[in-house]
Tab-separated table of C-alpha atoms and ligand atoms in Angstrom:
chain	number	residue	atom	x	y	z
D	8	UNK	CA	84.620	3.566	71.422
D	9	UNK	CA	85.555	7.318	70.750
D	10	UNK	CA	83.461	10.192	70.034
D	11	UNK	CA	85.643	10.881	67.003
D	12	UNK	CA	84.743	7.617	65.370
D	13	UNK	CA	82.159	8.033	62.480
D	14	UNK	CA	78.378	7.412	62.272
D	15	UNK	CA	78.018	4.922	60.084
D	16	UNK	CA	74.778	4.935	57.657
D	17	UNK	CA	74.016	2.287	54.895
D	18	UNK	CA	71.084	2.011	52.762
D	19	UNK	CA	70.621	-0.515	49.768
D	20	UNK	CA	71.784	2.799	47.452
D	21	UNK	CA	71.683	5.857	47.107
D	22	UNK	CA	68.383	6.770	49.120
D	23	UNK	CA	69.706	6.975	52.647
D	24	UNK	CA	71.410	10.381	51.592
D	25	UNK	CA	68.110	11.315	52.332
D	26	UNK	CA	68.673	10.482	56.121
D	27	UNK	CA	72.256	11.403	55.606
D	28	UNK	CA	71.222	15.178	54.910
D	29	UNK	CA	69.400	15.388	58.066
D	30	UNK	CA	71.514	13.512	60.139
D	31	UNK	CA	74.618	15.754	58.995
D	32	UNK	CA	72.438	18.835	59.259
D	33	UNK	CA	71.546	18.497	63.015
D	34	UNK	CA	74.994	17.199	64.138
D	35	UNK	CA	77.404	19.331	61.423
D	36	UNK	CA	80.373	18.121	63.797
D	37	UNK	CA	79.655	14.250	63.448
D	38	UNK	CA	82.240	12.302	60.735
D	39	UNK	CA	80.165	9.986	58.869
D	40	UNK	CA	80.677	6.560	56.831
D	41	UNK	CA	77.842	5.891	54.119
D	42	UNK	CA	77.919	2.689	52.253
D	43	UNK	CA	75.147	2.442	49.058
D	44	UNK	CA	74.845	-0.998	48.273
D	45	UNK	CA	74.015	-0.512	44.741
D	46	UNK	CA	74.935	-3.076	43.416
D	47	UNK	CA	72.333	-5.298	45.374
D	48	UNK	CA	69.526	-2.596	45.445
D	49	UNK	CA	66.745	-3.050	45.048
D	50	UNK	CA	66.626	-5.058	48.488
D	51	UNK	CA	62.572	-4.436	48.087
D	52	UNK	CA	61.677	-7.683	46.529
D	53	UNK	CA	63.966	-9.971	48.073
D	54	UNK	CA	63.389	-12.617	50.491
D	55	UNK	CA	64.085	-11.687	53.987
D	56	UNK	CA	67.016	-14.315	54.253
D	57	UNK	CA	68.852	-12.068	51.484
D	58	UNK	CA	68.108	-8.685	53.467
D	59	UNK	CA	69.393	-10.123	56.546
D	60	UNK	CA	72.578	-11.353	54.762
D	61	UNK	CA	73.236	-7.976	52.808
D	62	UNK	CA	72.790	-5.986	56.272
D	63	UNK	CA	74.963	-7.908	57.775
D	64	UNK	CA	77.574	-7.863	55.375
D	65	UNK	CA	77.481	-3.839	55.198
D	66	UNK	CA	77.029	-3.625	59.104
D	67	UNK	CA	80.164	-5.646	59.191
D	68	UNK	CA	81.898	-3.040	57.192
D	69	UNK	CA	81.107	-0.301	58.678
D	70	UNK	CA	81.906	-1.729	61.838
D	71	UNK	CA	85.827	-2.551	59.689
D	72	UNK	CA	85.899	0.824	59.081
D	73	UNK	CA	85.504	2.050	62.971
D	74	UNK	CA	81.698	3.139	62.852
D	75	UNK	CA	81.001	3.844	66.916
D	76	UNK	CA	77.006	3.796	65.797
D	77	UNK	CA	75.267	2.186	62.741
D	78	UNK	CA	72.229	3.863	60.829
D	79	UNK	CA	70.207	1.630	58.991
D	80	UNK	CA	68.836	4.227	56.742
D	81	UNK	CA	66.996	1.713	54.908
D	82	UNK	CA	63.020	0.954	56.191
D	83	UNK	CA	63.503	-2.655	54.623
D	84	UNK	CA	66.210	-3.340	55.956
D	85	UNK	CA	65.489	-2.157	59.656
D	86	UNK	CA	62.049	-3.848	59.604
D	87	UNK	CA	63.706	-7.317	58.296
D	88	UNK	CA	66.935	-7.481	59.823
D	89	UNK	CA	67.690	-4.961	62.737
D	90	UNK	CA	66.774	-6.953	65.730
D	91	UNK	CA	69.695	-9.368	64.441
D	92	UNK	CA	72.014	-6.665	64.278
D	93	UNK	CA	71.300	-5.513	67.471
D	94	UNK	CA	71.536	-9.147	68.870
D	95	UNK	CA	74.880	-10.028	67.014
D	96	UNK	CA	76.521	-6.320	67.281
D	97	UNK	CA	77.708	-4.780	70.563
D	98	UNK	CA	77.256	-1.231	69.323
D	99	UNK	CA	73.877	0.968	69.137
D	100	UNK	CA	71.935	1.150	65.629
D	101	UNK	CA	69.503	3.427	64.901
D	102	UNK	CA	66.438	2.287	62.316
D	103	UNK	CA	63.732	3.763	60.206
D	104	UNK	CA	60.111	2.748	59.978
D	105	UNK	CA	57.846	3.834	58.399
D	106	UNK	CA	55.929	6.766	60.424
D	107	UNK	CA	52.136	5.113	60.913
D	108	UNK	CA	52.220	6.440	63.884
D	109	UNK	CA	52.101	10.197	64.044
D	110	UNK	CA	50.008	9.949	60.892
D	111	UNK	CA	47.150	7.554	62.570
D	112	UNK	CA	46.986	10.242	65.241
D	113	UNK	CA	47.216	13.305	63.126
D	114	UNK	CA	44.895	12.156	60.372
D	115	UNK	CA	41.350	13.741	60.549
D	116	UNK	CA	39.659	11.463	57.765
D	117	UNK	CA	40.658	8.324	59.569
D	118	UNK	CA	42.586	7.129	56.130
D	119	UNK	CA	46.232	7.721	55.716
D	120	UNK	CA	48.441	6.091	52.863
D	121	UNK	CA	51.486	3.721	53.098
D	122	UNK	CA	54.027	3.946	50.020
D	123	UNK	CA	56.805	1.019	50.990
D	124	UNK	CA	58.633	-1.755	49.310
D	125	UNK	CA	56.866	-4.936	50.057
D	126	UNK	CA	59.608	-6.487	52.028
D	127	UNK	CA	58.834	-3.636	54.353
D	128	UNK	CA	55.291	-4.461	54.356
D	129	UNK	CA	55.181	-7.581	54.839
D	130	UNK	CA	57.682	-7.928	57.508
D	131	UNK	CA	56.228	-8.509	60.833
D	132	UNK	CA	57.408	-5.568	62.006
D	133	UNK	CA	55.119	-3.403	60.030
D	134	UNK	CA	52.469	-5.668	61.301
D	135	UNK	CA	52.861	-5.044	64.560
D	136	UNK	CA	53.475	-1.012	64.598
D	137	UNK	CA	50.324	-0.946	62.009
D	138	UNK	CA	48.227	-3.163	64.584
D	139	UNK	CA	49.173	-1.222	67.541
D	140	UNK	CA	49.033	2.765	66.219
D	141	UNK	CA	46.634	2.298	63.086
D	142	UNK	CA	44.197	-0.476	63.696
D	143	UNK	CA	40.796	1.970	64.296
D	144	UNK	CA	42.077	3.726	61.084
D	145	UNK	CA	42.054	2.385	57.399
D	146	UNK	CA	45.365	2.423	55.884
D	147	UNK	CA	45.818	2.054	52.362
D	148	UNK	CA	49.228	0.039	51.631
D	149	UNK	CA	50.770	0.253	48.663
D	150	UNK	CA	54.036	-1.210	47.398
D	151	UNK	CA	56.304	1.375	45.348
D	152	UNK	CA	57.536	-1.649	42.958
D	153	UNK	CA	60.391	-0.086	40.181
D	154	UNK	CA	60.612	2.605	42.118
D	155	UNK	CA	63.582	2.592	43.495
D	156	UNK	CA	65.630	1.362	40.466
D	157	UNK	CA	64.280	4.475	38.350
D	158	UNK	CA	65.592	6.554	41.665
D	159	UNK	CA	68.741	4.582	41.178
D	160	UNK	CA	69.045	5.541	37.794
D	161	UNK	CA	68.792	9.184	38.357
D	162	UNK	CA	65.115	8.596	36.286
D	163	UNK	CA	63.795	11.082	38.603
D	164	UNK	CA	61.905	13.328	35.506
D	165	UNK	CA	61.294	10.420	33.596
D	166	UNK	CA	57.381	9.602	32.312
D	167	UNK	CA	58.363	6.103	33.386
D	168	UNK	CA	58.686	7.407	37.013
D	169	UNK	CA	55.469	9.686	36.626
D	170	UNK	CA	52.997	6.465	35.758
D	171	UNK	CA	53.948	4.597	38.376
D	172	UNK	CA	53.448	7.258	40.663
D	173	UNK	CA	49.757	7.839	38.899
D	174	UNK	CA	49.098	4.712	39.393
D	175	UNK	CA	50.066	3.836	42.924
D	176	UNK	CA	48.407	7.558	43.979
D	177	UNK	CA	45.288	7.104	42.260
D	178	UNK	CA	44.518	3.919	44.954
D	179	UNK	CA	45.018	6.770	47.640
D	180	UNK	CA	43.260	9.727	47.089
D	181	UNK	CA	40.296	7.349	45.815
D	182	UNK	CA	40.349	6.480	49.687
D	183	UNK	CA	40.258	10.016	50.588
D	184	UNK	CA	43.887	9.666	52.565
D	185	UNK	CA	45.247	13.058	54.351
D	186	UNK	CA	48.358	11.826	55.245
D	187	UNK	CA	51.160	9.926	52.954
D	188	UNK	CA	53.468	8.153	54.571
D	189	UNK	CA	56.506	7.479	52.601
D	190	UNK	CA	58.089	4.164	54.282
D	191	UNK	CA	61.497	3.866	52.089
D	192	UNK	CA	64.377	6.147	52.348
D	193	UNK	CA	64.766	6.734	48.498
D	194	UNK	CA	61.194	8.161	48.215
D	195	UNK	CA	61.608	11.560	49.812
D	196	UNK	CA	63.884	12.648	46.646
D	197	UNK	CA	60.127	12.117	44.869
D	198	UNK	CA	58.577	14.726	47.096
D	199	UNK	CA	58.518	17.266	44.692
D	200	UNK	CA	56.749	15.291	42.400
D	201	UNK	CA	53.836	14.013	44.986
D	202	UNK	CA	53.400	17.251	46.084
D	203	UNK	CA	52.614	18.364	42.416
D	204	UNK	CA	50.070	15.204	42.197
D	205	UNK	CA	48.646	15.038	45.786
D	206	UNK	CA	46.022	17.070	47.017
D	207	UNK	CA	46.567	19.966	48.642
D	208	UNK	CA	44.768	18.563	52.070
D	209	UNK	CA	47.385	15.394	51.951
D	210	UNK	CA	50.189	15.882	54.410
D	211	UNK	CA	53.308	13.683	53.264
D	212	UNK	CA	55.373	12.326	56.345
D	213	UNK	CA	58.619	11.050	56.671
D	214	UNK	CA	60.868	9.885	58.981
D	215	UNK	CA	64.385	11.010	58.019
D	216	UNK	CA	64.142	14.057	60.268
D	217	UNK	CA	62.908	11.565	63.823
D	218	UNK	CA	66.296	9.203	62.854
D	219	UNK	CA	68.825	12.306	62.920
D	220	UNK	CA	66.912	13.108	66.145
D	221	UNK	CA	67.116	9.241	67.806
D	222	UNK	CA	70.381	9.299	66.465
D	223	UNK	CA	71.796	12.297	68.636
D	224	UNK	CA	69.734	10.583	71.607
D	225	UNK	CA	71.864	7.675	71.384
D	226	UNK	CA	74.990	9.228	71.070
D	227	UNK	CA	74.619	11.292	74.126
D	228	UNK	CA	73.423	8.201	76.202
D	229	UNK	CA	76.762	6.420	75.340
D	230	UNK	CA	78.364	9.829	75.442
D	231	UNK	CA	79.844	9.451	71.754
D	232	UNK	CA	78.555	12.910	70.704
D	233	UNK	CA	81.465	14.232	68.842
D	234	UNK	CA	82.961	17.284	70.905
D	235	UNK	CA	85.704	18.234	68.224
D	236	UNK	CA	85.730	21.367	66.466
D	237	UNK	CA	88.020	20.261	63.280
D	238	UNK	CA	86.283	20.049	60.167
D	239	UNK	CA	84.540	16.628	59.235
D	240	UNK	CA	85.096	14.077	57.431
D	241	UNK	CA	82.218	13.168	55.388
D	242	UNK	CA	82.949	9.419	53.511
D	243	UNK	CA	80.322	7.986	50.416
D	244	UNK	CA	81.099	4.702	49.237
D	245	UNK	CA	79.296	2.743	46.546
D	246	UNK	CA	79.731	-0.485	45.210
D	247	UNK	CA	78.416	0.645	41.694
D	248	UNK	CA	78.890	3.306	39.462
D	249	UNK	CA	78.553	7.074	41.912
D	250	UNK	CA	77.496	9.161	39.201
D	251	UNK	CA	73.631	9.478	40.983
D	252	UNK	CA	75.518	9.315	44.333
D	253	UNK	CA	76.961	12.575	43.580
D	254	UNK	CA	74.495	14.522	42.014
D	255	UNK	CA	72.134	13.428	44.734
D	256	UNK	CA	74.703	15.394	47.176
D	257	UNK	CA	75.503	18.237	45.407
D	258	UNK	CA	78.155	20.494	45.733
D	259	UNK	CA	79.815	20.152	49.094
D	260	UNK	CA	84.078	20.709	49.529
D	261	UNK	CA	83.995	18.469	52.487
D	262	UNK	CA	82.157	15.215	51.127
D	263	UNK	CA	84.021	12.432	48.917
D	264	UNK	CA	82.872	9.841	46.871
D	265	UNK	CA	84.681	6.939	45.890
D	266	UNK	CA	83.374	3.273	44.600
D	267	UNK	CA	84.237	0.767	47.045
D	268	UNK	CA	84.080	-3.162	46.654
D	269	UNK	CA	82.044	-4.660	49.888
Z	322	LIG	N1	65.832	2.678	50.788
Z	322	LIG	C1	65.253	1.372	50.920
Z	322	LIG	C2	64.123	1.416	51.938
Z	322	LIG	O1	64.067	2.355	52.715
Z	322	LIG	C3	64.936	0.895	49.547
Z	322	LIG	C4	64.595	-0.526	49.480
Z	322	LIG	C5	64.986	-1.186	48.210
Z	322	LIG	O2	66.188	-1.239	47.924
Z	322	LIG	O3	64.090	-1.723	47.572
Z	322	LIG	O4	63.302	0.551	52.018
């Protein structure tokens, strides 16, 4: 493996940019890979036979198309499928989960609140890092369903998006939560929107920022950190339409954006 290979990142769409952005921002050297799976998303609902396959399959590719380090920047698919990776895979992923721990030990009310797709929450590795860092503490769970297809859609201002989010916030600040946890890597493009509905006293937590930083941590222990000065080369594939892809990415000479069958 050489430190000029790329990190690889895939999500079930478009949402991992969000762990892209950091990622990119704290290592602006790093060439990166980033596969939406689109066409599949949303990987929320869908058994945990079907996550494992679809991780797999995009691992697979990334892995075709040199990755020297795989990102799952997807919580449902990290808490349904990652310790298969990492048992089938001889290279280091990185995953995201949903942050119930700094929250449970932050929060003064003793109620935070969980926004996730239910295959995240009802995988047993939720179970576990909710029994062991949140189990004096009431946490409110709630499942984000149709979220992510309206994020998908670039539905980001529309009223559809805004009742759903009235309706799975009202269950939250009913239970007096100060910290929101958002536990799926397409939800931090809605902070804008929470903020505007949440409390002032609610703290919203992700973990975007803590994978960019495990992500550098692994690097340097397998000393891939990339040490070249040349400009990078930043890759976004989708195997759907990359209108949303784009936009979510904004102007920026260095990335590209093609659709890509996988
Ligand atoms: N970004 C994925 C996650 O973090 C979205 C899941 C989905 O496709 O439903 O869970």
């Amino acid at each position: 493996m050489k430190s000029a290979q790329p990190i690889g990142i895939f999500d079930s769409g478009v949402g991992g940019t969000s762990i892209w952005k950091e990622i990119h921002q704290l290592m602006p050297m790093e060439n990166t890979i980033y596969l939406a799976d689109s066409k599949f998303a949303p990987y929320g609902n869908k058994p945990r036979e079907d996550i494992v396959r679809l991780s797999i399959k995009n691992t697979e590719k990334l892995i075709d198309m040199g990755a020297k380090i795989i990102v799952v920047a997807c919580n449902t698919a990290t808490t349904n499928a990652i310790s298969i990776l990492r048992a089938n895979y001889d290279l280091p992923f990185v995953g995201i989960e949903p942050a119930i721990k700094p929250a449970a030990l932050k929060s003064k009310t003793g109620r935070i609140g969980i926004l996730a797709t239910r295959g995240t929450l009802s995988s047993a590795l939720f179970s576990q890092t909710s029994e062991a860092f949140a189990s004096d503490i009431k946490v409110v769970e709630v499942v984000g369903e149709g979220l992510v297809p309206l994020i998908e859609n670039g539905q980001l201002d529309s009223s559809e998006l805004h009742t759903l989010l009235i309706k799975y916030l009202d269950q939250m600040i009913e239970a007096k939560i100060d910290y929101l946890v958002l536990g799926c890597s397409h939800y931090p493009y809605l902070i804008p929107k929470l903020r505007e509905m949440l409390p002032k006293n609610v703290t919203i937590i992700d973990s975007g920022a803590a994978v960019a930083r495990q992500t550098k941590n692994l690097l340097q222990k397998h000393n891939l950190l990339n040490t070249e000065t040349s400009t990078p080369s930043l890759e976004f594939y989708s195997n759907s339409e990359t209108t949303i892809l784009k936009s979510l990415l904004g102007d920026h000479s260095e990335i590209t954006v093609d659709r890509l069958d996988f």
